[in-house]
Coordinates of C-alpha atoms in Angstrom, one line a residue:
X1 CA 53.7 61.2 128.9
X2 CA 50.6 59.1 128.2
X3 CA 48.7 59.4 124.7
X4 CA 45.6 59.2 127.4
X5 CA 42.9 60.2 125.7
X6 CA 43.5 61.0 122.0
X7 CA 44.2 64.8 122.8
X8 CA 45.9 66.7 119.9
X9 CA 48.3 68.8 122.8
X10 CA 50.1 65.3 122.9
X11 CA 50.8 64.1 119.9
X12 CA 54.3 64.1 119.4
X13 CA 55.8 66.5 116.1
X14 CA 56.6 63.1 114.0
X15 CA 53.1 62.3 114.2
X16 CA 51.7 65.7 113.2
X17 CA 53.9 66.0 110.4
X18 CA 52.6 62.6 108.7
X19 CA 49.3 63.6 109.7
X20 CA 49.7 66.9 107.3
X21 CA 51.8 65.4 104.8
X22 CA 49.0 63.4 103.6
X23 CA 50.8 60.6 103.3
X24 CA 49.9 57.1 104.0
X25 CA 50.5 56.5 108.3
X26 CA 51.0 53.6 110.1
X27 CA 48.6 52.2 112.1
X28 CA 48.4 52.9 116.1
X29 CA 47.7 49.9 116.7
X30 CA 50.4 48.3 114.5
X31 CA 52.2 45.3 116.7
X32 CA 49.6 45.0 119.0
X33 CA 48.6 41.8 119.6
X34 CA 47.7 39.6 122.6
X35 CA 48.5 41.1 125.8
X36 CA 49.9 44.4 124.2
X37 CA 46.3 45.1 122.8
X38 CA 43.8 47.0 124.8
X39 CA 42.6 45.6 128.0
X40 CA 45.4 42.8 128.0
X41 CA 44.2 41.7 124.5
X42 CA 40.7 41.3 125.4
X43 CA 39.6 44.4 123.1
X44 CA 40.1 43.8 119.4
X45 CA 42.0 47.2 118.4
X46 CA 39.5 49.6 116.7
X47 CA 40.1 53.1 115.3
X48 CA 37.1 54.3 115.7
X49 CA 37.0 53.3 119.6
X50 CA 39.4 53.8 121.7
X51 CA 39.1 52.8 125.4
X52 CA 41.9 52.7 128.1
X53 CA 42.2 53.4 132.0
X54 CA 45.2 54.5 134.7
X55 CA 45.2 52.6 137.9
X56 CA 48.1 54.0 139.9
X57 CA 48.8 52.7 143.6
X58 CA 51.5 55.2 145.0
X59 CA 53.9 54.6 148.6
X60 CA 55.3 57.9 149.9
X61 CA 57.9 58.4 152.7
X62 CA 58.5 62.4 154.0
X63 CA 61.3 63.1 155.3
X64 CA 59.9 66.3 157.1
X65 CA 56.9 64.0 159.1
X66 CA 59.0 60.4 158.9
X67 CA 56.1 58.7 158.2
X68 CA 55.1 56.4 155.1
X69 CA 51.6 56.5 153.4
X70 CA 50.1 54.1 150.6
X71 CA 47.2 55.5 148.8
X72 CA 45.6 55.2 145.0
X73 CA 46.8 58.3 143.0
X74 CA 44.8 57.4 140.5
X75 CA 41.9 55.4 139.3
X76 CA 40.7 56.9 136.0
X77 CA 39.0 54.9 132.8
X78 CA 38.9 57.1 129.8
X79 CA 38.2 56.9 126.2
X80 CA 37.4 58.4 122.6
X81 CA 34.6 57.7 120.1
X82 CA 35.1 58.2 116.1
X83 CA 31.6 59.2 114.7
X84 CA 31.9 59.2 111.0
X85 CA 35.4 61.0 109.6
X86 CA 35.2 63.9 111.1
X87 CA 33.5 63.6 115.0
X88 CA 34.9 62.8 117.9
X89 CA 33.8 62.5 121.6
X90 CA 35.9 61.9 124.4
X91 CA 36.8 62.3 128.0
X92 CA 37.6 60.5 131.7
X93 CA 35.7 59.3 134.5
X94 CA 37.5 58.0 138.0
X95 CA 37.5 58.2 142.1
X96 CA 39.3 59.8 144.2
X97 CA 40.0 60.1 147.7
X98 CA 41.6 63.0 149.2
X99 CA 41.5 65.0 152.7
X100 CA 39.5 67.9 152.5
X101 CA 41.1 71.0 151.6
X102 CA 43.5 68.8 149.3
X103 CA 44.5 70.7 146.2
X104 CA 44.4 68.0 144.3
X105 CA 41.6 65.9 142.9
X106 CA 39.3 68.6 143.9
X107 CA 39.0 70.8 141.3
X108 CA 37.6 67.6 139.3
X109 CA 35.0 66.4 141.3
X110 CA 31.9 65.4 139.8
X111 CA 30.0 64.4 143.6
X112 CA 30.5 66.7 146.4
X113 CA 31.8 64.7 149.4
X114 CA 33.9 67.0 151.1
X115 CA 35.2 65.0 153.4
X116 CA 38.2 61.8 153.7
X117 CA 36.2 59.9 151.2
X118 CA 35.7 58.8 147.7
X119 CA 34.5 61.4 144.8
X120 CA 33.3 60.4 140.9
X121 CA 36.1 62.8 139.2
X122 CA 36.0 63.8 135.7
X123 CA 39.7 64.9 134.2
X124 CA 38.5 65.8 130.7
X125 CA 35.3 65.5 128.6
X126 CA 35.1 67.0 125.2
X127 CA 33.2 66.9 121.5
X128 CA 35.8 67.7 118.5
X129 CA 35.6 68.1 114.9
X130 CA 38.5 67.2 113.1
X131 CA 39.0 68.5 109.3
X132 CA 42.4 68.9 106.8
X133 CA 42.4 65.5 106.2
X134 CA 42.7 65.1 110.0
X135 CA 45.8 67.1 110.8
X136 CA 43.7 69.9 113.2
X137 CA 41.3 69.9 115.0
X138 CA 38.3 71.5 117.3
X139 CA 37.3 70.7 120.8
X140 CA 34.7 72.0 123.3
X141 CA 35.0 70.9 126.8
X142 CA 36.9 70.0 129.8
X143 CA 40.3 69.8 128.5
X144 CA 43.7 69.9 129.4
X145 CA 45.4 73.5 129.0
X146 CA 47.5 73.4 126.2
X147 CA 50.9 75.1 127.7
X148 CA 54.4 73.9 127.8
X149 CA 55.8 70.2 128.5
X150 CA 53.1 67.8 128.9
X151 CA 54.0 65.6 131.9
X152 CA 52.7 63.4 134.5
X153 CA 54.5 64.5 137.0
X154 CA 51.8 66.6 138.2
X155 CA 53.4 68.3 141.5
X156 CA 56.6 69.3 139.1
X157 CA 57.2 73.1 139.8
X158 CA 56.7 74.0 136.0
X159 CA 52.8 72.3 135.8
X160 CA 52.1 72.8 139.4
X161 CA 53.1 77.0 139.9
X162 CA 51.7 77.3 136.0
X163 CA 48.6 75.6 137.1
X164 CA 48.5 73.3 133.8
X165 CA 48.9 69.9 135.5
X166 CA 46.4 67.2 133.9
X167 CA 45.7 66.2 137.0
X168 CA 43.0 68.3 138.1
X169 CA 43.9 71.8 136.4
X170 CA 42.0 71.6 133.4
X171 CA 39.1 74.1 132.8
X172 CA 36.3 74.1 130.4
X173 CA 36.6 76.0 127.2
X174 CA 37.1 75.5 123.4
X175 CA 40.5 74.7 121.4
X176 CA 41.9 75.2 117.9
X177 CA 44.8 72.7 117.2
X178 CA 46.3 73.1 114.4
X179 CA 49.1 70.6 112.9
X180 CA 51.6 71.2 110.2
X181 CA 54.5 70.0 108.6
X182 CA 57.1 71.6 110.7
X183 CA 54.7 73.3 113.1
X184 CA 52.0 72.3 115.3
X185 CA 50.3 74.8 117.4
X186 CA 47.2 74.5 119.7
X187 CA 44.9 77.6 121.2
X188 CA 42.2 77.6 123.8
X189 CA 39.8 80.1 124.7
X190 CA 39.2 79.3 128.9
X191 CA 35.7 80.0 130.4
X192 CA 36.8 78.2 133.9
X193 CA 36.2 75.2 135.6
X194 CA 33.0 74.7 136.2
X195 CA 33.2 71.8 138.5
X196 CA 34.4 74.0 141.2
X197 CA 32.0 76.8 143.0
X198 CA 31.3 79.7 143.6
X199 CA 31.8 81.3 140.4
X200 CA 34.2 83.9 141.6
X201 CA 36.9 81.5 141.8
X202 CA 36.5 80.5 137.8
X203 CA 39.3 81.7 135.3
X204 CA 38.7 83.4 132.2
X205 CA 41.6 83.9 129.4
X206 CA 43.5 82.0 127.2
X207 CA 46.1 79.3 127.0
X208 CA 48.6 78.0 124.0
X209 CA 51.4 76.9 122.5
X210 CA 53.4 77.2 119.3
X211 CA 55.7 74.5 118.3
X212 CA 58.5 74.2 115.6
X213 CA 60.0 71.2 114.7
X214 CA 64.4 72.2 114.2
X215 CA 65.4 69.1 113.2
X216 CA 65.1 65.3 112.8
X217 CA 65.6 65.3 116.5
X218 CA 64.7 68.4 118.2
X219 CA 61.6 71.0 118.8
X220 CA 61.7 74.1 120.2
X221 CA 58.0 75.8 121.7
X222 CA 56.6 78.8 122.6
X223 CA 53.4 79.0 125.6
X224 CA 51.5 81.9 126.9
X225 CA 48.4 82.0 129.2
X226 CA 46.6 84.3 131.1
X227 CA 43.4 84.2 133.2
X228 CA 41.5 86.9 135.3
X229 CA 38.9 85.7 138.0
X230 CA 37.0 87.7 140.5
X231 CA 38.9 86.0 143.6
X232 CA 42.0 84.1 144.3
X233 CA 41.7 80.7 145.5
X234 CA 45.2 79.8 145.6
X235 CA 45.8 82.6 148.5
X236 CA 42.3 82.7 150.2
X237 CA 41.8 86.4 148.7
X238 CA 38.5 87.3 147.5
X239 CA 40.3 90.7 145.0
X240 CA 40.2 90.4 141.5
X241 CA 43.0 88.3 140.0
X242 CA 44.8 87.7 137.0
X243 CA 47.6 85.7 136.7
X244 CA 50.0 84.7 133.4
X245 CA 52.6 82.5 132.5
X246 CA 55.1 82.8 129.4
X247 CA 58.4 81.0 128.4
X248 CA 60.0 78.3 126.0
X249 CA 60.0 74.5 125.9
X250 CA 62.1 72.2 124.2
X251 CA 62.7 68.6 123.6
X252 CA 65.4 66.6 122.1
X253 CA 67.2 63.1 121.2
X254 CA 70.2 63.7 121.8
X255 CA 70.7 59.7 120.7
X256 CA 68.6 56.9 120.9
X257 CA 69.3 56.3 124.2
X258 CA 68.8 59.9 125.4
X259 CA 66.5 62.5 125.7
X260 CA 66.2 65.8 127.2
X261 CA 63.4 68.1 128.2
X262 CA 63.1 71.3 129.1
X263 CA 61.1 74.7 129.7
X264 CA 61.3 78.1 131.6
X265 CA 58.6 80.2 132.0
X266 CA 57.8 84.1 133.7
X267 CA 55.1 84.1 136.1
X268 CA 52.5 87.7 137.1
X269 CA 50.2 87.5 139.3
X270 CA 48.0 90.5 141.3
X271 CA 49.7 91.4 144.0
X272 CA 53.3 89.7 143.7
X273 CA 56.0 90.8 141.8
X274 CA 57.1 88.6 138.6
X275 CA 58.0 85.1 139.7
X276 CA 60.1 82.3 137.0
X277 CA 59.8 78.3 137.0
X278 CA 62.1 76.1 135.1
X279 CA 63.0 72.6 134.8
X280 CA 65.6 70.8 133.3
X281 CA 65.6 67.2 132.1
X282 CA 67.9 63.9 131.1
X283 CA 65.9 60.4 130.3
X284 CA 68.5 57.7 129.5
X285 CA 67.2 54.1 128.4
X286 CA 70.6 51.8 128.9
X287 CA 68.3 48.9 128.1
X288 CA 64.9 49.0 126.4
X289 CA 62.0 49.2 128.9
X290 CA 64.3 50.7 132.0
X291 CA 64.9 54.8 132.4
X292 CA 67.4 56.4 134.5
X293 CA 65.8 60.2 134.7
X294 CA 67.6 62.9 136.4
X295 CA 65.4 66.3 137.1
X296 CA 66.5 69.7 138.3
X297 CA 64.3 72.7 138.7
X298 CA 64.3 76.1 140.2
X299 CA 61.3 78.1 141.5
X300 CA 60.3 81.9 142.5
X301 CA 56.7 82.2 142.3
X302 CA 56.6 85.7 143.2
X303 CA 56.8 87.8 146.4
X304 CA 53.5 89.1 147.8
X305 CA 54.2 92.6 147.7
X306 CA 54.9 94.2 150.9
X307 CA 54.8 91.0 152.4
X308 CA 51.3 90.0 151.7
X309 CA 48.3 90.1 154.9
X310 CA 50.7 88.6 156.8
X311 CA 53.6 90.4 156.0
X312 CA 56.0 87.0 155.5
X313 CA 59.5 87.2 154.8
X314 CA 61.2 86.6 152.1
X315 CA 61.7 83.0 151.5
X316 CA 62.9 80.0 149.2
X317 CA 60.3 79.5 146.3
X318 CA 58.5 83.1 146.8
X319 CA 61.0 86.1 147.0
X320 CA 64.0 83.6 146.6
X321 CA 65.2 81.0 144.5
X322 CA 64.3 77.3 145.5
X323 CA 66.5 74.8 143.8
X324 CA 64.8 70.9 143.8
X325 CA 66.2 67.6 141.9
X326 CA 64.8 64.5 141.1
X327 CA 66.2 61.2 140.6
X328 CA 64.0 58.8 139.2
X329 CA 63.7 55.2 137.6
X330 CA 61.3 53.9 135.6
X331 CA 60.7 50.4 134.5
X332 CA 58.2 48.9 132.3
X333 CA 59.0 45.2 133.0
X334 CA 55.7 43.8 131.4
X335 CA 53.0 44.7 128.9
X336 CA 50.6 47.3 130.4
X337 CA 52.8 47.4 133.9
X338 CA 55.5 50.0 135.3
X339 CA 57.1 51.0 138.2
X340 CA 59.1 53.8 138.8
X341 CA 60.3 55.1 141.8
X342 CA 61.4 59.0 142.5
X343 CA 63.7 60.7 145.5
X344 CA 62.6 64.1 145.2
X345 CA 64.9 66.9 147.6
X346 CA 63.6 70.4 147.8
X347 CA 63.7 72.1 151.2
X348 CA 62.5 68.7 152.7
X349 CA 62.8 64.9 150.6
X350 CA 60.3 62.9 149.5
X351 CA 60.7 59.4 148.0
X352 CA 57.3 58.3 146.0
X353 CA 57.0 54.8 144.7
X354 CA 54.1 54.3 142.2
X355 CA 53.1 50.6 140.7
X356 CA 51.1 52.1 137.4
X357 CA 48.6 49.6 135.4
X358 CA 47.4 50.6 132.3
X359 CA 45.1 49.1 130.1

């Protein structure tokens, strides 16, 4: 996953420990130079600014519809600003363009066109105070919901049926991270999104994660979230409801060459019985710059009981198991360019090709 926008959630358990060891770190921007720097090498690398941007152009083929689309997934600049040693602001501005009714982009529209056109979207914005020497940390904001295995695979089963994708899932609230030696955790108090209306669709709860480093080469986390609003906009009912998510995550390098991901979490929510997500991950480099990733993940988000307002069966991915698998390869064959490319089987296949450019 990206280091997008300086947020604490990401940093990886190597870098937190340094952080809170006190001990003298490397520089980010060590071995940047030319076109490896920012924006190609155009920005000298600065500490105290940090600028970047996401332009992804994306080809899909459904197997369901046999047709082909090409569209931009994402257009996003973002940034961070280092006032003084201890202030920080930050946060994401892009367009999208999605059909109406589209769960995605949506939920972080700044303009209101609700129609098949372009919006001004903001991911994340946020003010932070950072103290300890650094090591945690306090943001108010926009943010991303700190829960489980940060990704960018957005429409993966354990962000997408969590709701904790960065794509357009993150709500406005205030976070505690906190980074240790051997531990890292992260808490955030949710007061909903607040770029979606009316107000009974907003969540209010709590999200976070507790992570221990086990070894050299391993981590091991704990997430929990839960959220109550006065209506639920994922089914179209206008009833009070709370939802939560709990489980484990885990990463490891099981050599240089490999590493594996996972995490499985429990799923409530009003009106359906308890539901589970899971996903299990290999990412092998056989040469530096090219991934061979193989996915699998299961799914049961949770039978409406009694078969719901429209009293629906039983069926793969609410009531019974769905099973889904990705095979993916990724290839980042110049500075600031990749291009992966994922067949994706659940009940129907999908094969997405995205050319990513980041600056």
């Amino acid at each position: 996953a990206e280091e997008e926008e300086g947020d604490a959630s990401k940093a990886e358990p190597a870098e937190a420990s340094a952080s809170a060891s006190g001990g003298a770190e490397e520089s980010p921007f060590a071995g940047m130079s030319g076109l490896t720097g920012p924006l190609f090498g155009l920005m000298k690398p600065n500490e105290n600014l940090l600028l970047g941007g996401s332009m992804r152009l994306a080809t899909i083929y459904k197997s369901d519809t046999k047709k082909t689309s090409v569209f931009p997934m994402q257009l996003d600049l973002y940034g961070q600003w280092r006032i003084g040693s201890h202030f920080r602001i930050g946060g994401s501005a892009g367009a999208a363009k999605v059909p109406a009714g589209s769960p995605f982009a949506r939920p972080a529209q700044v303009t209101s066109n609700q129609a098949d056109g372009y919006n001004l979207i903001s991911r994340t914005h946020w003010v932070g105070f950072d103290f300890g020497d650094g090591a945690h940390s306090i943001r108010i904001g926009r943010l991303n919901l700190p829960f489980g295995v940060r990704m960018s695979e957005h429409v993966m089963w354990v962000r997408d049926k969590t709701e904790t994708n960065r794509e357009s899932q993150q709500q406005h609230g205030a976070s505690l991270y906190l980074g240790f030696d051997k531990v890292r955790l992260e808490l955030m108090g949710i007061l909903g999104n607040y770029q979606i209306n009316p107000d009974m669709y907003r969540e209010r709860g709590y999200a976070g994660y507790v992570e221990f480093v086990v070894s050299d080469q391993a981590t091991l986390g704990v997430s929990s979230l839960y959220t109550e609003a006065k209506a639920d906009m994922v089914f179209a009912e206008e009833l009070t409801t709370d939802r939560s998510a709990n489980g484990l995550f885990a990463r490891a390098a099981a050599s240089k060459a490999l590493v594996v991901l996972a995490e499985a979490d429990l799923l409530t929510r009003s009106r359906h019985e308890i539901g589970y997500v899971g996903f299990l991950q290999f990412d092998i480099e056989p040469v530096s710059g090219l991934h061979g990733i193989l996915t699998g993940e299961v799914l049961d988000a949770g039978y409406q009981k009694n078969g719901g307002p429209d009293h629906m069966a039983r069926q793969a991915g609410l009531g019974k198991a769905e099973l889904g698998g990705w095979v993916s390869l990724q290839w980042f064959f110049l500075p600031h360019f990749d291009f992966r490319v994922d067949a994706i089987v659940r009940q129907d296949t999908q094969i997405l090709g995205q050319l990513h450019v980041y600056l």
